[in-house]
PDB file of C-alpha atoms in Angstrom:
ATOM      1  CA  UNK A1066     207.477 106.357 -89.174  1.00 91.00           C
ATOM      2  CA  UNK A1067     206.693 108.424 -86.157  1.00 95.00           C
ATOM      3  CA  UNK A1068     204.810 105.684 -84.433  1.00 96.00           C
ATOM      4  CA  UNK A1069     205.356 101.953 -85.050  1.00 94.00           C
ATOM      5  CA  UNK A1070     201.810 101.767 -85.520  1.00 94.00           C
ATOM      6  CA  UNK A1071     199.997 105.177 -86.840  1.00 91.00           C
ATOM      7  CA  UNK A1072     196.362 103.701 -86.009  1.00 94.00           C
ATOM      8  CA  UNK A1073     197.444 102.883 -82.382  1.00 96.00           C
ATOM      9  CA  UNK A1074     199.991 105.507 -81.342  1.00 96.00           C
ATOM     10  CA  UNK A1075     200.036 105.499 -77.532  1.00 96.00           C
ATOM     11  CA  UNK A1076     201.086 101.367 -77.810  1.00 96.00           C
ATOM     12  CA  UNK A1077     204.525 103.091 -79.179  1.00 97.00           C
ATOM     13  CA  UNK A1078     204.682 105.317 -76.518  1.00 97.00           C
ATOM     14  CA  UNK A1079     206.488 103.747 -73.435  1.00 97.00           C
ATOM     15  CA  UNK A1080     209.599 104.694 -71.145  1.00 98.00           C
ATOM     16  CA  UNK A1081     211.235 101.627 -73.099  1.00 97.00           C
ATOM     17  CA  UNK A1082     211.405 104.023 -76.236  1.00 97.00           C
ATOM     18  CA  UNK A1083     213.481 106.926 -74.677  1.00 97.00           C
ATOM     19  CA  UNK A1084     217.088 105.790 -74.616  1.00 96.00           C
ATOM     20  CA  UNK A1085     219.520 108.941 -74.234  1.00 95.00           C
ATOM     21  CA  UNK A1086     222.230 108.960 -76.054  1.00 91.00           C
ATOM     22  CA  UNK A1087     225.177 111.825 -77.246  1.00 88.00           C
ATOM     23  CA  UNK A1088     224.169 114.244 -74.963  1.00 92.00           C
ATOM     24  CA  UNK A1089     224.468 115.218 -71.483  1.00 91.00           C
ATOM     25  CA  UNK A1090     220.308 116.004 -72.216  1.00 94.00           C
ATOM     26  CA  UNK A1091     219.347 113.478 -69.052  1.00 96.00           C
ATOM     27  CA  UNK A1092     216.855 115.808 -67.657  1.00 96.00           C
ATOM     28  CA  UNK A1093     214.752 115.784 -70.829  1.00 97.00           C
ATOM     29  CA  UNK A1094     214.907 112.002 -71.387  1.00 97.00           C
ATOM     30  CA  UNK A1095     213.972 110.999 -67.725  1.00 98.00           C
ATOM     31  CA  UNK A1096     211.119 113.632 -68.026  1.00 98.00           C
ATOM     32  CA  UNK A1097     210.026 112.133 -71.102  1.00 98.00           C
ATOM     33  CA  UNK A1098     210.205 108.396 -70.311  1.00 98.00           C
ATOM     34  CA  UNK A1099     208.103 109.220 -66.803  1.00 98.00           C
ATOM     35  CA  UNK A1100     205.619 110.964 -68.666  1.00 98.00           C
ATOM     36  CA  UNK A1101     205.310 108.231 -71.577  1.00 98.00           C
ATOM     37  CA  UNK A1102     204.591 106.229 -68.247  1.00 98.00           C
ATOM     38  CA  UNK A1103     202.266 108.705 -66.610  1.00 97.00           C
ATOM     39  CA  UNK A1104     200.522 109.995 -69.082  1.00 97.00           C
ATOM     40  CA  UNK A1105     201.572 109.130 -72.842  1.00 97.00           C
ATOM     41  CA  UNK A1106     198.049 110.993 -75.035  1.00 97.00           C
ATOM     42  CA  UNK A1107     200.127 113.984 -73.697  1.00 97.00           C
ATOM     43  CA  UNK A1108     203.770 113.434 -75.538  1.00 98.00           C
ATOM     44  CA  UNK A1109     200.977 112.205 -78.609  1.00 97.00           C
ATOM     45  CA  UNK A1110     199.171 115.478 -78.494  1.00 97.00           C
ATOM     46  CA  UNK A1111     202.910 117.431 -78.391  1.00 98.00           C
ATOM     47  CA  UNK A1112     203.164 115.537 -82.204  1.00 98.00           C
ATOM     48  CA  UNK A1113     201.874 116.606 -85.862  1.00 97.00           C
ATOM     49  CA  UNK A1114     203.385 114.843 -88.672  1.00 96.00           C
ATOM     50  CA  UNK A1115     202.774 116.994 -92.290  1.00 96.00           C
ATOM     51  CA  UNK A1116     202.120 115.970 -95.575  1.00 94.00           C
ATOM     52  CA  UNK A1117     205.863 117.230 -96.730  1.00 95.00           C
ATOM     53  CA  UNK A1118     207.425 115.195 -94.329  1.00 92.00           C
ATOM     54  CA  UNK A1119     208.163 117.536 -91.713  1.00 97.00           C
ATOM     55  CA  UNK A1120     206.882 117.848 -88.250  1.00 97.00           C
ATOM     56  CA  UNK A1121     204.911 120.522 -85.772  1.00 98.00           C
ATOM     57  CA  UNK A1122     205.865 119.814 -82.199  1.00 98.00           C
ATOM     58  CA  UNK A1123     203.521 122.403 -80.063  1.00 98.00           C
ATOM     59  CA  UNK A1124     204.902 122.401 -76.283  1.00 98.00           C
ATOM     60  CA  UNK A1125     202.683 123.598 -73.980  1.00 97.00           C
ATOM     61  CA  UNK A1126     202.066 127.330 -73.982  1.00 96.00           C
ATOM     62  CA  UNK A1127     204.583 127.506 -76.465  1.00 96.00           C
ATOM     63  CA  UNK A1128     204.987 128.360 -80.241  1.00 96.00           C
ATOM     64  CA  UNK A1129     204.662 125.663 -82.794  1.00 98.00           C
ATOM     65  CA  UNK A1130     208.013 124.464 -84.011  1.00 98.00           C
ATOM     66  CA  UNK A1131     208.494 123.119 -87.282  1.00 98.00           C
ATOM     67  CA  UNK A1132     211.336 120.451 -87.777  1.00 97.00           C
ATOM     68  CA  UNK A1133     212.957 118.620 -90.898  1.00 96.00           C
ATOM     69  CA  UNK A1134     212.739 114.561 -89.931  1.00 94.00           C
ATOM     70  CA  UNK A1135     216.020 113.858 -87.995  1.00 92.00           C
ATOM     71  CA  UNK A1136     218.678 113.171 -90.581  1.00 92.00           C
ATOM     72  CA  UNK A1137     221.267 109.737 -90.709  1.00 91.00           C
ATOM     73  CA  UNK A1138     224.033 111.571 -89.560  1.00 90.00           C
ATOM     74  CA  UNK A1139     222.049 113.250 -86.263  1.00 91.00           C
ATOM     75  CA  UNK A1140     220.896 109.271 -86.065  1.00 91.00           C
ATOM     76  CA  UNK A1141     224.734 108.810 -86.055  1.00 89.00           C
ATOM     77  CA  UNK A1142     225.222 111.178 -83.084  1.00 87.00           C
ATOM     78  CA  UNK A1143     221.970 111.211 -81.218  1.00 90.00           C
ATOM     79  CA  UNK A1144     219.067 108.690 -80.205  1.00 83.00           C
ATOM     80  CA  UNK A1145     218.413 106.234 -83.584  1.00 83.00           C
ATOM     81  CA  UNK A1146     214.791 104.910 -84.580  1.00 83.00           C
ATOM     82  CA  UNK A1147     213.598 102.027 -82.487  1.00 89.00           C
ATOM     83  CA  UNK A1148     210.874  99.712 -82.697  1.00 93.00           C
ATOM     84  CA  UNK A1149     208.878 102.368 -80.924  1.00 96.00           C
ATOM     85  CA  UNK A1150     209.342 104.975 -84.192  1.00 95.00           C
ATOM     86  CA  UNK A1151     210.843 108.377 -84.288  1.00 95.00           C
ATOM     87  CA  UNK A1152     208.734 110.300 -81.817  1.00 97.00           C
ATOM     88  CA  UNK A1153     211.584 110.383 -79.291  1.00 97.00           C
ATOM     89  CA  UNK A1154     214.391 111.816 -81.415  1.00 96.00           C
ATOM     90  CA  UNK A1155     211.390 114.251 -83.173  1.00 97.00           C
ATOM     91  CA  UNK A1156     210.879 115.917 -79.419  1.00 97.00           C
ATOM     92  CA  UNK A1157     214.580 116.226 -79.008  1.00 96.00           C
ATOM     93  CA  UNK A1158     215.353 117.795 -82.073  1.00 96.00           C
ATOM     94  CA  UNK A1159     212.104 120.308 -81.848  1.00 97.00           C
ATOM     95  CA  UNK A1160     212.668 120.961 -78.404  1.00 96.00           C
ATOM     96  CA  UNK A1161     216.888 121.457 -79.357  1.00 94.00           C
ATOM     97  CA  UNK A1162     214.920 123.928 -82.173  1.00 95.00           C
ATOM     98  CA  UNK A1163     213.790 125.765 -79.156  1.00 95.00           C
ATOM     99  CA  UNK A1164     216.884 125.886 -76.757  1.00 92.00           C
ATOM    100  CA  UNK A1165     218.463 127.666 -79.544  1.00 91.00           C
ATOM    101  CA  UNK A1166     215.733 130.233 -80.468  1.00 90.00           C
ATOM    102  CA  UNK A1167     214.621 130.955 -76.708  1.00 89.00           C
ATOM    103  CA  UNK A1168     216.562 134.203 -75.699  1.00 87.00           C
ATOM    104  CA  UNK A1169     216.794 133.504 -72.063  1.00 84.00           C
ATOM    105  CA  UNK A1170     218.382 130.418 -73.338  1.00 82.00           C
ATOM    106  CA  UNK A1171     220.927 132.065 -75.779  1.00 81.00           C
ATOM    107  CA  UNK A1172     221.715 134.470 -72.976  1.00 83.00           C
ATOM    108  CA  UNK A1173     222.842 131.479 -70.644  1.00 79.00           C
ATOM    109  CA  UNK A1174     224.430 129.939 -73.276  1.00 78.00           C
ATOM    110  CA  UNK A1175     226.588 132.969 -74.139  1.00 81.00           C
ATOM    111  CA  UNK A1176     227.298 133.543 -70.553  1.00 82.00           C
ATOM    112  CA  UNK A1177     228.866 129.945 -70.401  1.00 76.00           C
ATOM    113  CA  UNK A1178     230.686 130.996 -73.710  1.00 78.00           C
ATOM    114  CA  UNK A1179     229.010 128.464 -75.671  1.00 76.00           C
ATOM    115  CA  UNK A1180     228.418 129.200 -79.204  1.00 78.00           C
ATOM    116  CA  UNK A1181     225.572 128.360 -81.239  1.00 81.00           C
ATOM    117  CA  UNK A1182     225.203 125.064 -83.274  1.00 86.00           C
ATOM    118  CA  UNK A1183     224.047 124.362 -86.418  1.00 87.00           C
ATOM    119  CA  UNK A1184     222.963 121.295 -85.240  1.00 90.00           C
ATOM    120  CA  UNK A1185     219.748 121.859 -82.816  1.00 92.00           C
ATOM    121  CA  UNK A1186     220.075 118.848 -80.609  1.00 94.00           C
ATOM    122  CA  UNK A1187     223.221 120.288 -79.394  1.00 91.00           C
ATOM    123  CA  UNK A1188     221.932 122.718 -77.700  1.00 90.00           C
ATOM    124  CA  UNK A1189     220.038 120.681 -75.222  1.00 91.00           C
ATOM    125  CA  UNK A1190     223.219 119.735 -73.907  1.00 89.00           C
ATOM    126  CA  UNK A1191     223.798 120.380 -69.968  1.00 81.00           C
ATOM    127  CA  UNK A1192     221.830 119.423 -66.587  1.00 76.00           C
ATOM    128  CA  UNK A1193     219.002 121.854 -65.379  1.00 80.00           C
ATOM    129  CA  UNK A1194     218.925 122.846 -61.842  1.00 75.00           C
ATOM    130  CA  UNK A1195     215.348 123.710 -62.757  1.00 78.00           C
ATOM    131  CA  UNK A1196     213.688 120.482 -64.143  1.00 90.00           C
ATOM    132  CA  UNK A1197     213.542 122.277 -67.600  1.00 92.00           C
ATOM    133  CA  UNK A1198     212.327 118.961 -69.299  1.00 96.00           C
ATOM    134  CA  UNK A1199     209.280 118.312 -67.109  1.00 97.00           C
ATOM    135  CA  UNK A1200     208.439 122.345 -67.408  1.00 96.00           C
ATOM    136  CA  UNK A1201     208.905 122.298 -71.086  1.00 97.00           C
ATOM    137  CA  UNK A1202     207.075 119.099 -71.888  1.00 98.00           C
ATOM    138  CA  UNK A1203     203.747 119.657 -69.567  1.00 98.00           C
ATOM    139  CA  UNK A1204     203.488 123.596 -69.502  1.00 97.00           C
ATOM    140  CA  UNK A1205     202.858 122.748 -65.833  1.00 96.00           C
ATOM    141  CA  UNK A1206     204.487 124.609 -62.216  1.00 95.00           C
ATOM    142  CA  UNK A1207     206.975 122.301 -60.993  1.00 97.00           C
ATOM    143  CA  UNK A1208     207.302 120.769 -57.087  1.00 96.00           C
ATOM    144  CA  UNK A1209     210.263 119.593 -55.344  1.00 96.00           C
ATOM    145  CA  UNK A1210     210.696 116.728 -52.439  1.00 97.00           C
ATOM    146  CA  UNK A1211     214.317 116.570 -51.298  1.00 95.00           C
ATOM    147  CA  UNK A1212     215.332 113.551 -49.203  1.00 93.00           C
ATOM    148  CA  UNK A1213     216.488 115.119 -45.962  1.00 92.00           C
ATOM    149  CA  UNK A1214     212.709 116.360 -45.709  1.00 95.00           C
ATOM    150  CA  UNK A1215     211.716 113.015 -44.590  1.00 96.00           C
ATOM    151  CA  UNK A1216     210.930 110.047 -45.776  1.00 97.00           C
ATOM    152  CA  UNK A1217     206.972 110.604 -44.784  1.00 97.00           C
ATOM    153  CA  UNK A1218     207.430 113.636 -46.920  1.00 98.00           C
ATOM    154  CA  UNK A1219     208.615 111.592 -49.881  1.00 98.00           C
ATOM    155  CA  UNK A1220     206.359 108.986 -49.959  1.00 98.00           C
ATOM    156  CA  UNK A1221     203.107 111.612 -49.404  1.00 98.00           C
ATOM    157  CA  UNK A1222     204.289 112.945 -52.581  1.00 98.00           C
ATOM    158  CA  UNK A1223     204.848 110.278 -54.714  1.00 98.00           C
ATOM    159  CA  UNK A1224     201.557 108.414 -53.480  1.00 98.00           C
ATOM    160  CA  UNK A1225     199.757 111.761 -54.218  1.00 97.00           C
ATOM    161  CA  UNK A1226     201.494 111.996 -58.221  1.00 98.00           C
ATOM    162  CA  UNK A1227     200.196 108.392 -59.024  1.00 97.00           C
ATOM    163  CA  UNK A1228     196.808 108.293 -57.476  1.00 96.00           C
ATOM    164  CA  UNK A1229     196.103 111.356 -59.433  1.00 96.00           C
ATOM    165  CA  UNK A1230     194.022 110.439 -62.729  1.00 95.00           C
ATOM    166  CA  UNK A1231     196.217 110.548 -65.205  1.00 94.00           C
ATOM    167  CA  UNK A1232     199.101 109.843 -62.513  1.00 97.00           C
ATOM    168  CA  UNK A1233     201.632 112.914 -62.850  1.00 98.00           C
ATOM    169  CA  UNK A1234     204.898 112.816 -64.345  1.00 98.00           C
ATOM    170  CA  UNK A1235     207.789 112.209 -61.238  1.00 98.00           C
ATOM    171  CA  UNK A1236     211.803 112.460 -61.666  1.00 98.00           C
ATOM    172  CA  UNK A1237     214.383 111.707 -59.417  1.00 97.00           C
ATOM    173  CA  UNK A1238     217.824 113.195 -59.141  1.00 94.00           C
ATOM    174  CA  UNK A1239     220.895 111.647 -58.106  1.00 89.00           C
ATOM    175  CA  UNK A1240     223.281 115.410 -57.755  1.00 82.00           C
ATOM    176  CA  UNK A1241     224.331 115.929 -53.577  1.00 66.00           C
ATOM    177  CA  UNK A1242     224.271 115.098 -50.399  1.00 54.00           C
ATOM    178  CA  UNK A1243     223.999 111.080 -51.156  1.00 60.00           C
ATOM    179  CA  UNK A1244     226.288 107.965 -50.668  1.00 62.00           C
ATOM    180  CA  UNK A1245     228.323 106.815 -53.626  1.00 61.00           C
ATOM    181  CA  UNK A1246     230.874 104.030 -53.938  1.00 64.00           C
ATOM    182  CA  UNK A1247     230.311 101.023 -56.052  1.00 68.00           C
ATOM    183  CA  UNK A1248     227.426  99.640 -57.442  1.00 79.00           C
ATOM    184  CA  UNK A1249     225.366 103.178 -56.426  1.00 85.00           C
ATOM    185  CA  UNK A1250     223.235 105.796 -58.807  1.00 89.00           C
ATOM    186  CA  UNK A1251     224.621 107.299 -61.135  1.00 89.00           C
ATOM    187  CA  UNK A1252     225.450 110.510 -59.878  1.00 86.00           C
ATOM    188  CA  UNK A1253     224.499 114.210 -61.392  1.00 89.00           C
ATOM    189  CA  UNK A1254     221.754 112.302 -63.443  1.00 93.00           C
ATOM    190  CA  UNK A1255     218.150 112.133 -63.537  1.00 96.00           C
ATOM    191  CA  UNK A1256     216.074 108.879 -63.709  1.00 97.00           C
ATOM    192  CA  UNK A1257     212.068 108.176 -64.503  1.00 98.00           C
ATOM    193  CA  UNK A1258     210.287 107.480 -61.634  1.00 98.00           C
ATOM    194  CA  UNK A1259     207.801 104.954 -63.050  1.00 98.00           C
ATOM    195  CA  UNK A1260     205.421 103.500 -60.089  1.00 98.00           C
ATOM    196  CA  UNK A1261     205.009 104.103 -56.733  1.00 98.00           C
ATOM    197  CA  UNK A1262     203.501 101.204 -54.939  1.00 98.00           C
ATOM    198  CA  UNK A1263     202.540 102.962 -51.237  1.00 97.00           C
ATOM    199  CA  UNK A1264     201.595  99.855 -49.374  1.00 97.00           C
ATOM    200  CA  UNK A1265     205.001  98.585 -49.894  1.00 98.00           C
ATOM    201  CA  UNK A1266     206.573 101.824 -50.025  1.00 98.00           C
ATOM    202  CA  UNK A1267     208.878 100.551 -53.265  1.00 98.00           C
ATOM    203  CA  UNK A1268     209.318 102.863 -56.043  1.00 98.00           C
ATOM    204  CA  UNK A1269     210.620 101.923 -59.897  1.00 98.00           C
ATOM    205  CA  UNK A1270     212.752 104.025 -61.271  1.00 98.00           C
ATOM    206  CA  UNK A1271     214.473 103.956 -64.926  1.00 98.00           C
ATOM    207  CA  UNK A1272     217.775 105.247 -66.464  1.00 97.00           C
ATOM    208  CA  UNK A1273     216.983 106.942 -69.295  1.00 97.00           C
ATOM    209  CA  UNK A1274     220.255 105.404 -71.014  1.00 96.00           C
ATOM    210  CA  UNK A1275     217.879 102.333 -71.359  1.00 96.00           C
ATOM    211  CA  UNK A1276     220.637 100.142 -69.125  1.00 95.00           C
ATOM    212  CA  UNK A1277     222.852 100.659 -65.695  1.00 93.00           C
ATOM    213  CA  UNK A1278     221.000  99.899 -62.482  1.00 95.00           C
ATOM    214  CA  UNK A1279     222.545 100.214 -59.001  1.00 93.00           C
ATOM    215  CA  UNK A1280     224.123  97.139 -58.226  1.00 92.00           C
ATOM    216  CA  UNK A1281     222.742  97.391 -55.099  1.00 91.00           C
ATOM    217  CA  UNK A1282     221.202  94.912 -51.897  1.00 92.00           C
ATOM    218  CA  UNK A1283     217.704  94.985 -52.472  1.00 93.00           C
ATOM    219  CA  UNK A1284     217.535  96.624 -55.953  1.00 96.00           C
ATOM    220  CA  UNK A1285     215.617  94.288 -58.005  1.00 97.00           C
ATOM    221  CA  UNK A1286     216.763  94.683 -61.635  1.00 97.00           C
ATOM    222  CA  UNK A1287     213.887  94.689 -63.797  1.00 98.00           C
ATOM    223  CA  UNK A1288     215.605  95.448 -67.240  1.00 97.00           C
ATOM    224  CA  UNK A1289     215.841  98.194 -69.780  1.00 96.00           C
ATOM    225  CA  UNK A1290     217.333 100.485 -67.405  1.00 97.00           C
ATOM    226  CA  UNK A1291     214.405 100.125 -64.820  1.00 98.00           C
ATOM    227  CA  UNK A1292     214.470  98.797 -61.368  1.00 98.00           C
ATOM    228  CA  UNK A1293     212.703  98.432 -57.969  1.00 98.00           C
ATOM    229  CA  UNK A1294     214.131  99.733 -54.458  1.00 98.00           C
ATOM    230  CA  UNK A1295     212.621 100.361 -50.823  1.00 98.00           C
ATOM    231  CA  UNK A1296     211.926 104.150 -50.344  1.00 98.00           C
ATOM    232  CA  UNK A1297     214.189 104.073 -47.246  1.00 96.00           C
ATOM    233  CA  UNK A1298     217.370 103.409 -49.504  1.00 94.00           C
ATOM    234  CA  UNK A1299     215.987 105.604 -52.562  1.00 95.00           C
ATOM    235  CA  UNK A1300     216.275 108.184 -49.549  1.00 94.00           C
ATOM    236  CA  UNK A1301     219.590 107.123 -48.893  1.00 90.00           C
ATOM    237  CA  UNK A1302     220.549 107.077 -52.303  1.00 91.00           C
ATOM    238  CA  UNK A1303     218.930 110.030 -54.027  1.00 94.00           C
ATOM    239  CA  UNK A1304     218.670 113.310 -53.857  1.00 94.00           C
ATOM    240  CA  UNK A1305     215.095 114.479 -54.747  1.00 96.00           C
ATOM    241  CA  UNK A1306     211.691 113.910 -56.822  1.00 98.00           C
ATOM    242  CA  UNK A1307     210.516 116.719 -58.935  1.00 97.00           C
ATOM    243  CA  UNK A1308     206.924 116.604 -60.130  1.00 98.00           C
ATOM    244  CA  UNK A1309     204.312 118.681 -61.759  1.00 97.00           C
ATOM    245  CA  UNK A1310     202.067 120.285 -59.807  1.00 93.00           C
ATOM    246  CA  UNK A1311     197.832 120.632 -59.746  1.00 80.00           C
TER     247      UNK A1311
END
């Protein structure tokens, strides 16, 4: 079903549900866990489920797009069901629906000499300079805080995104201009930025694979691809937040 529980939908909806998998798609999945965190009545609302067995995802601002149920074989090669339901490999399917009707995205696509796919998840495939999963799942202007701008600056916005009611959505990128070696982010990815707690200045972040944490002093590992670090070394370590904007 699309929700473990139909009569209490949002208790399905958690960051623990989104597990990326196939696809070099992390941009969508760590927008979508940190908004299942943030705010999850707003992936709910993105959802209708029809009679025939079909489904209407609605993105903000956007037209309805109508979807077959994801088949066994995408389950083979994309996200499968959870305990959570199907509402995560729905959204990538309808929003892969999208990507490959959407002619500024055709136009890149044919500029990188990539052809079209049958299969619509495929075409989600690829990093986004331009946080293209927050912008496509909230219908929202996006904001950026890189690293070098301070840590002040970083922790002004985060402590703004969850004090605001609902909290808003926050990713962070691991791409340039941060240490690596062992044990250290996973770089050209994007993680769910979960909590911010201010007094402490510690931020949780998740992988959207659902596992891998930096194996790191003073990372606290706190499962299912989360985990809890000081702000000073997420400055160290990362690259930028991106966030929607009021």
């Amino acid at each position: 079903s699309l929700f473990a529980d139909k009569q209490k939908p949002l208790e399905s909806i958690k960051p623990e549900a989104v597990e990326q998998a196939g696809l070099g798609n992390c941009y969508f999945f760590g927008a979508m866990a940190a908004l299942a965190a943030s705010d999850p009545a707003a992936l709910e609302r993105l959802i209708k489920e029809n009679d025939d067995g079909t489904y209407t995802v609605t993105f903000p601002g956007k037209k309805p797009i109508r979807i077959d149920s994801p088949t066994d074989a995408e389950f083979v090669l994309f996200p499968k069901p959870t305990e959570y339901g199907l509402w995560v490999a729905v959204l990538e399917k309808a929003y892969g629906k999208f990507c490959l009707d959407d002619p500024l995205y055709r136009a890149w696509r044919e500029l990188r000499g990539q052809k079209a796919s049958a299969i619509p998840q495929e075409h989600t495939d690829g990093g986004s300079a331009l946080d293209a999963g927050l912008r496509i799942l909230t219908g929202e202007r996006i904001g950026f805080t890189f690293n070098f701008q301070g840590k002040d600056r970083l922790h002004d916005r985060l402590r703004e995104a969850f004090e605001s009611n609902p909290p808003r959505p926050v990713t962070a990128d691991c791409s340039f201009n941060v240490r690596v070696g062992n044990g250290s982010p996973v770089s050209m990815h994007t993680y769910s930025v979960l909590s911010y707690d201010g007094q402490k200045r510690e931020i949780v972040l998740r992988n959207p694979w659902g596992h891998t944490v930096p194996n790191l002093d003073g990372v606290k590992d706190l499962g299912n691809g989360k985990f809890r670090m000081k702000l000073d070394d997420f400055a160290d370590r990362f690259t930028r937040i991106a966030y929607t904007r009021p």
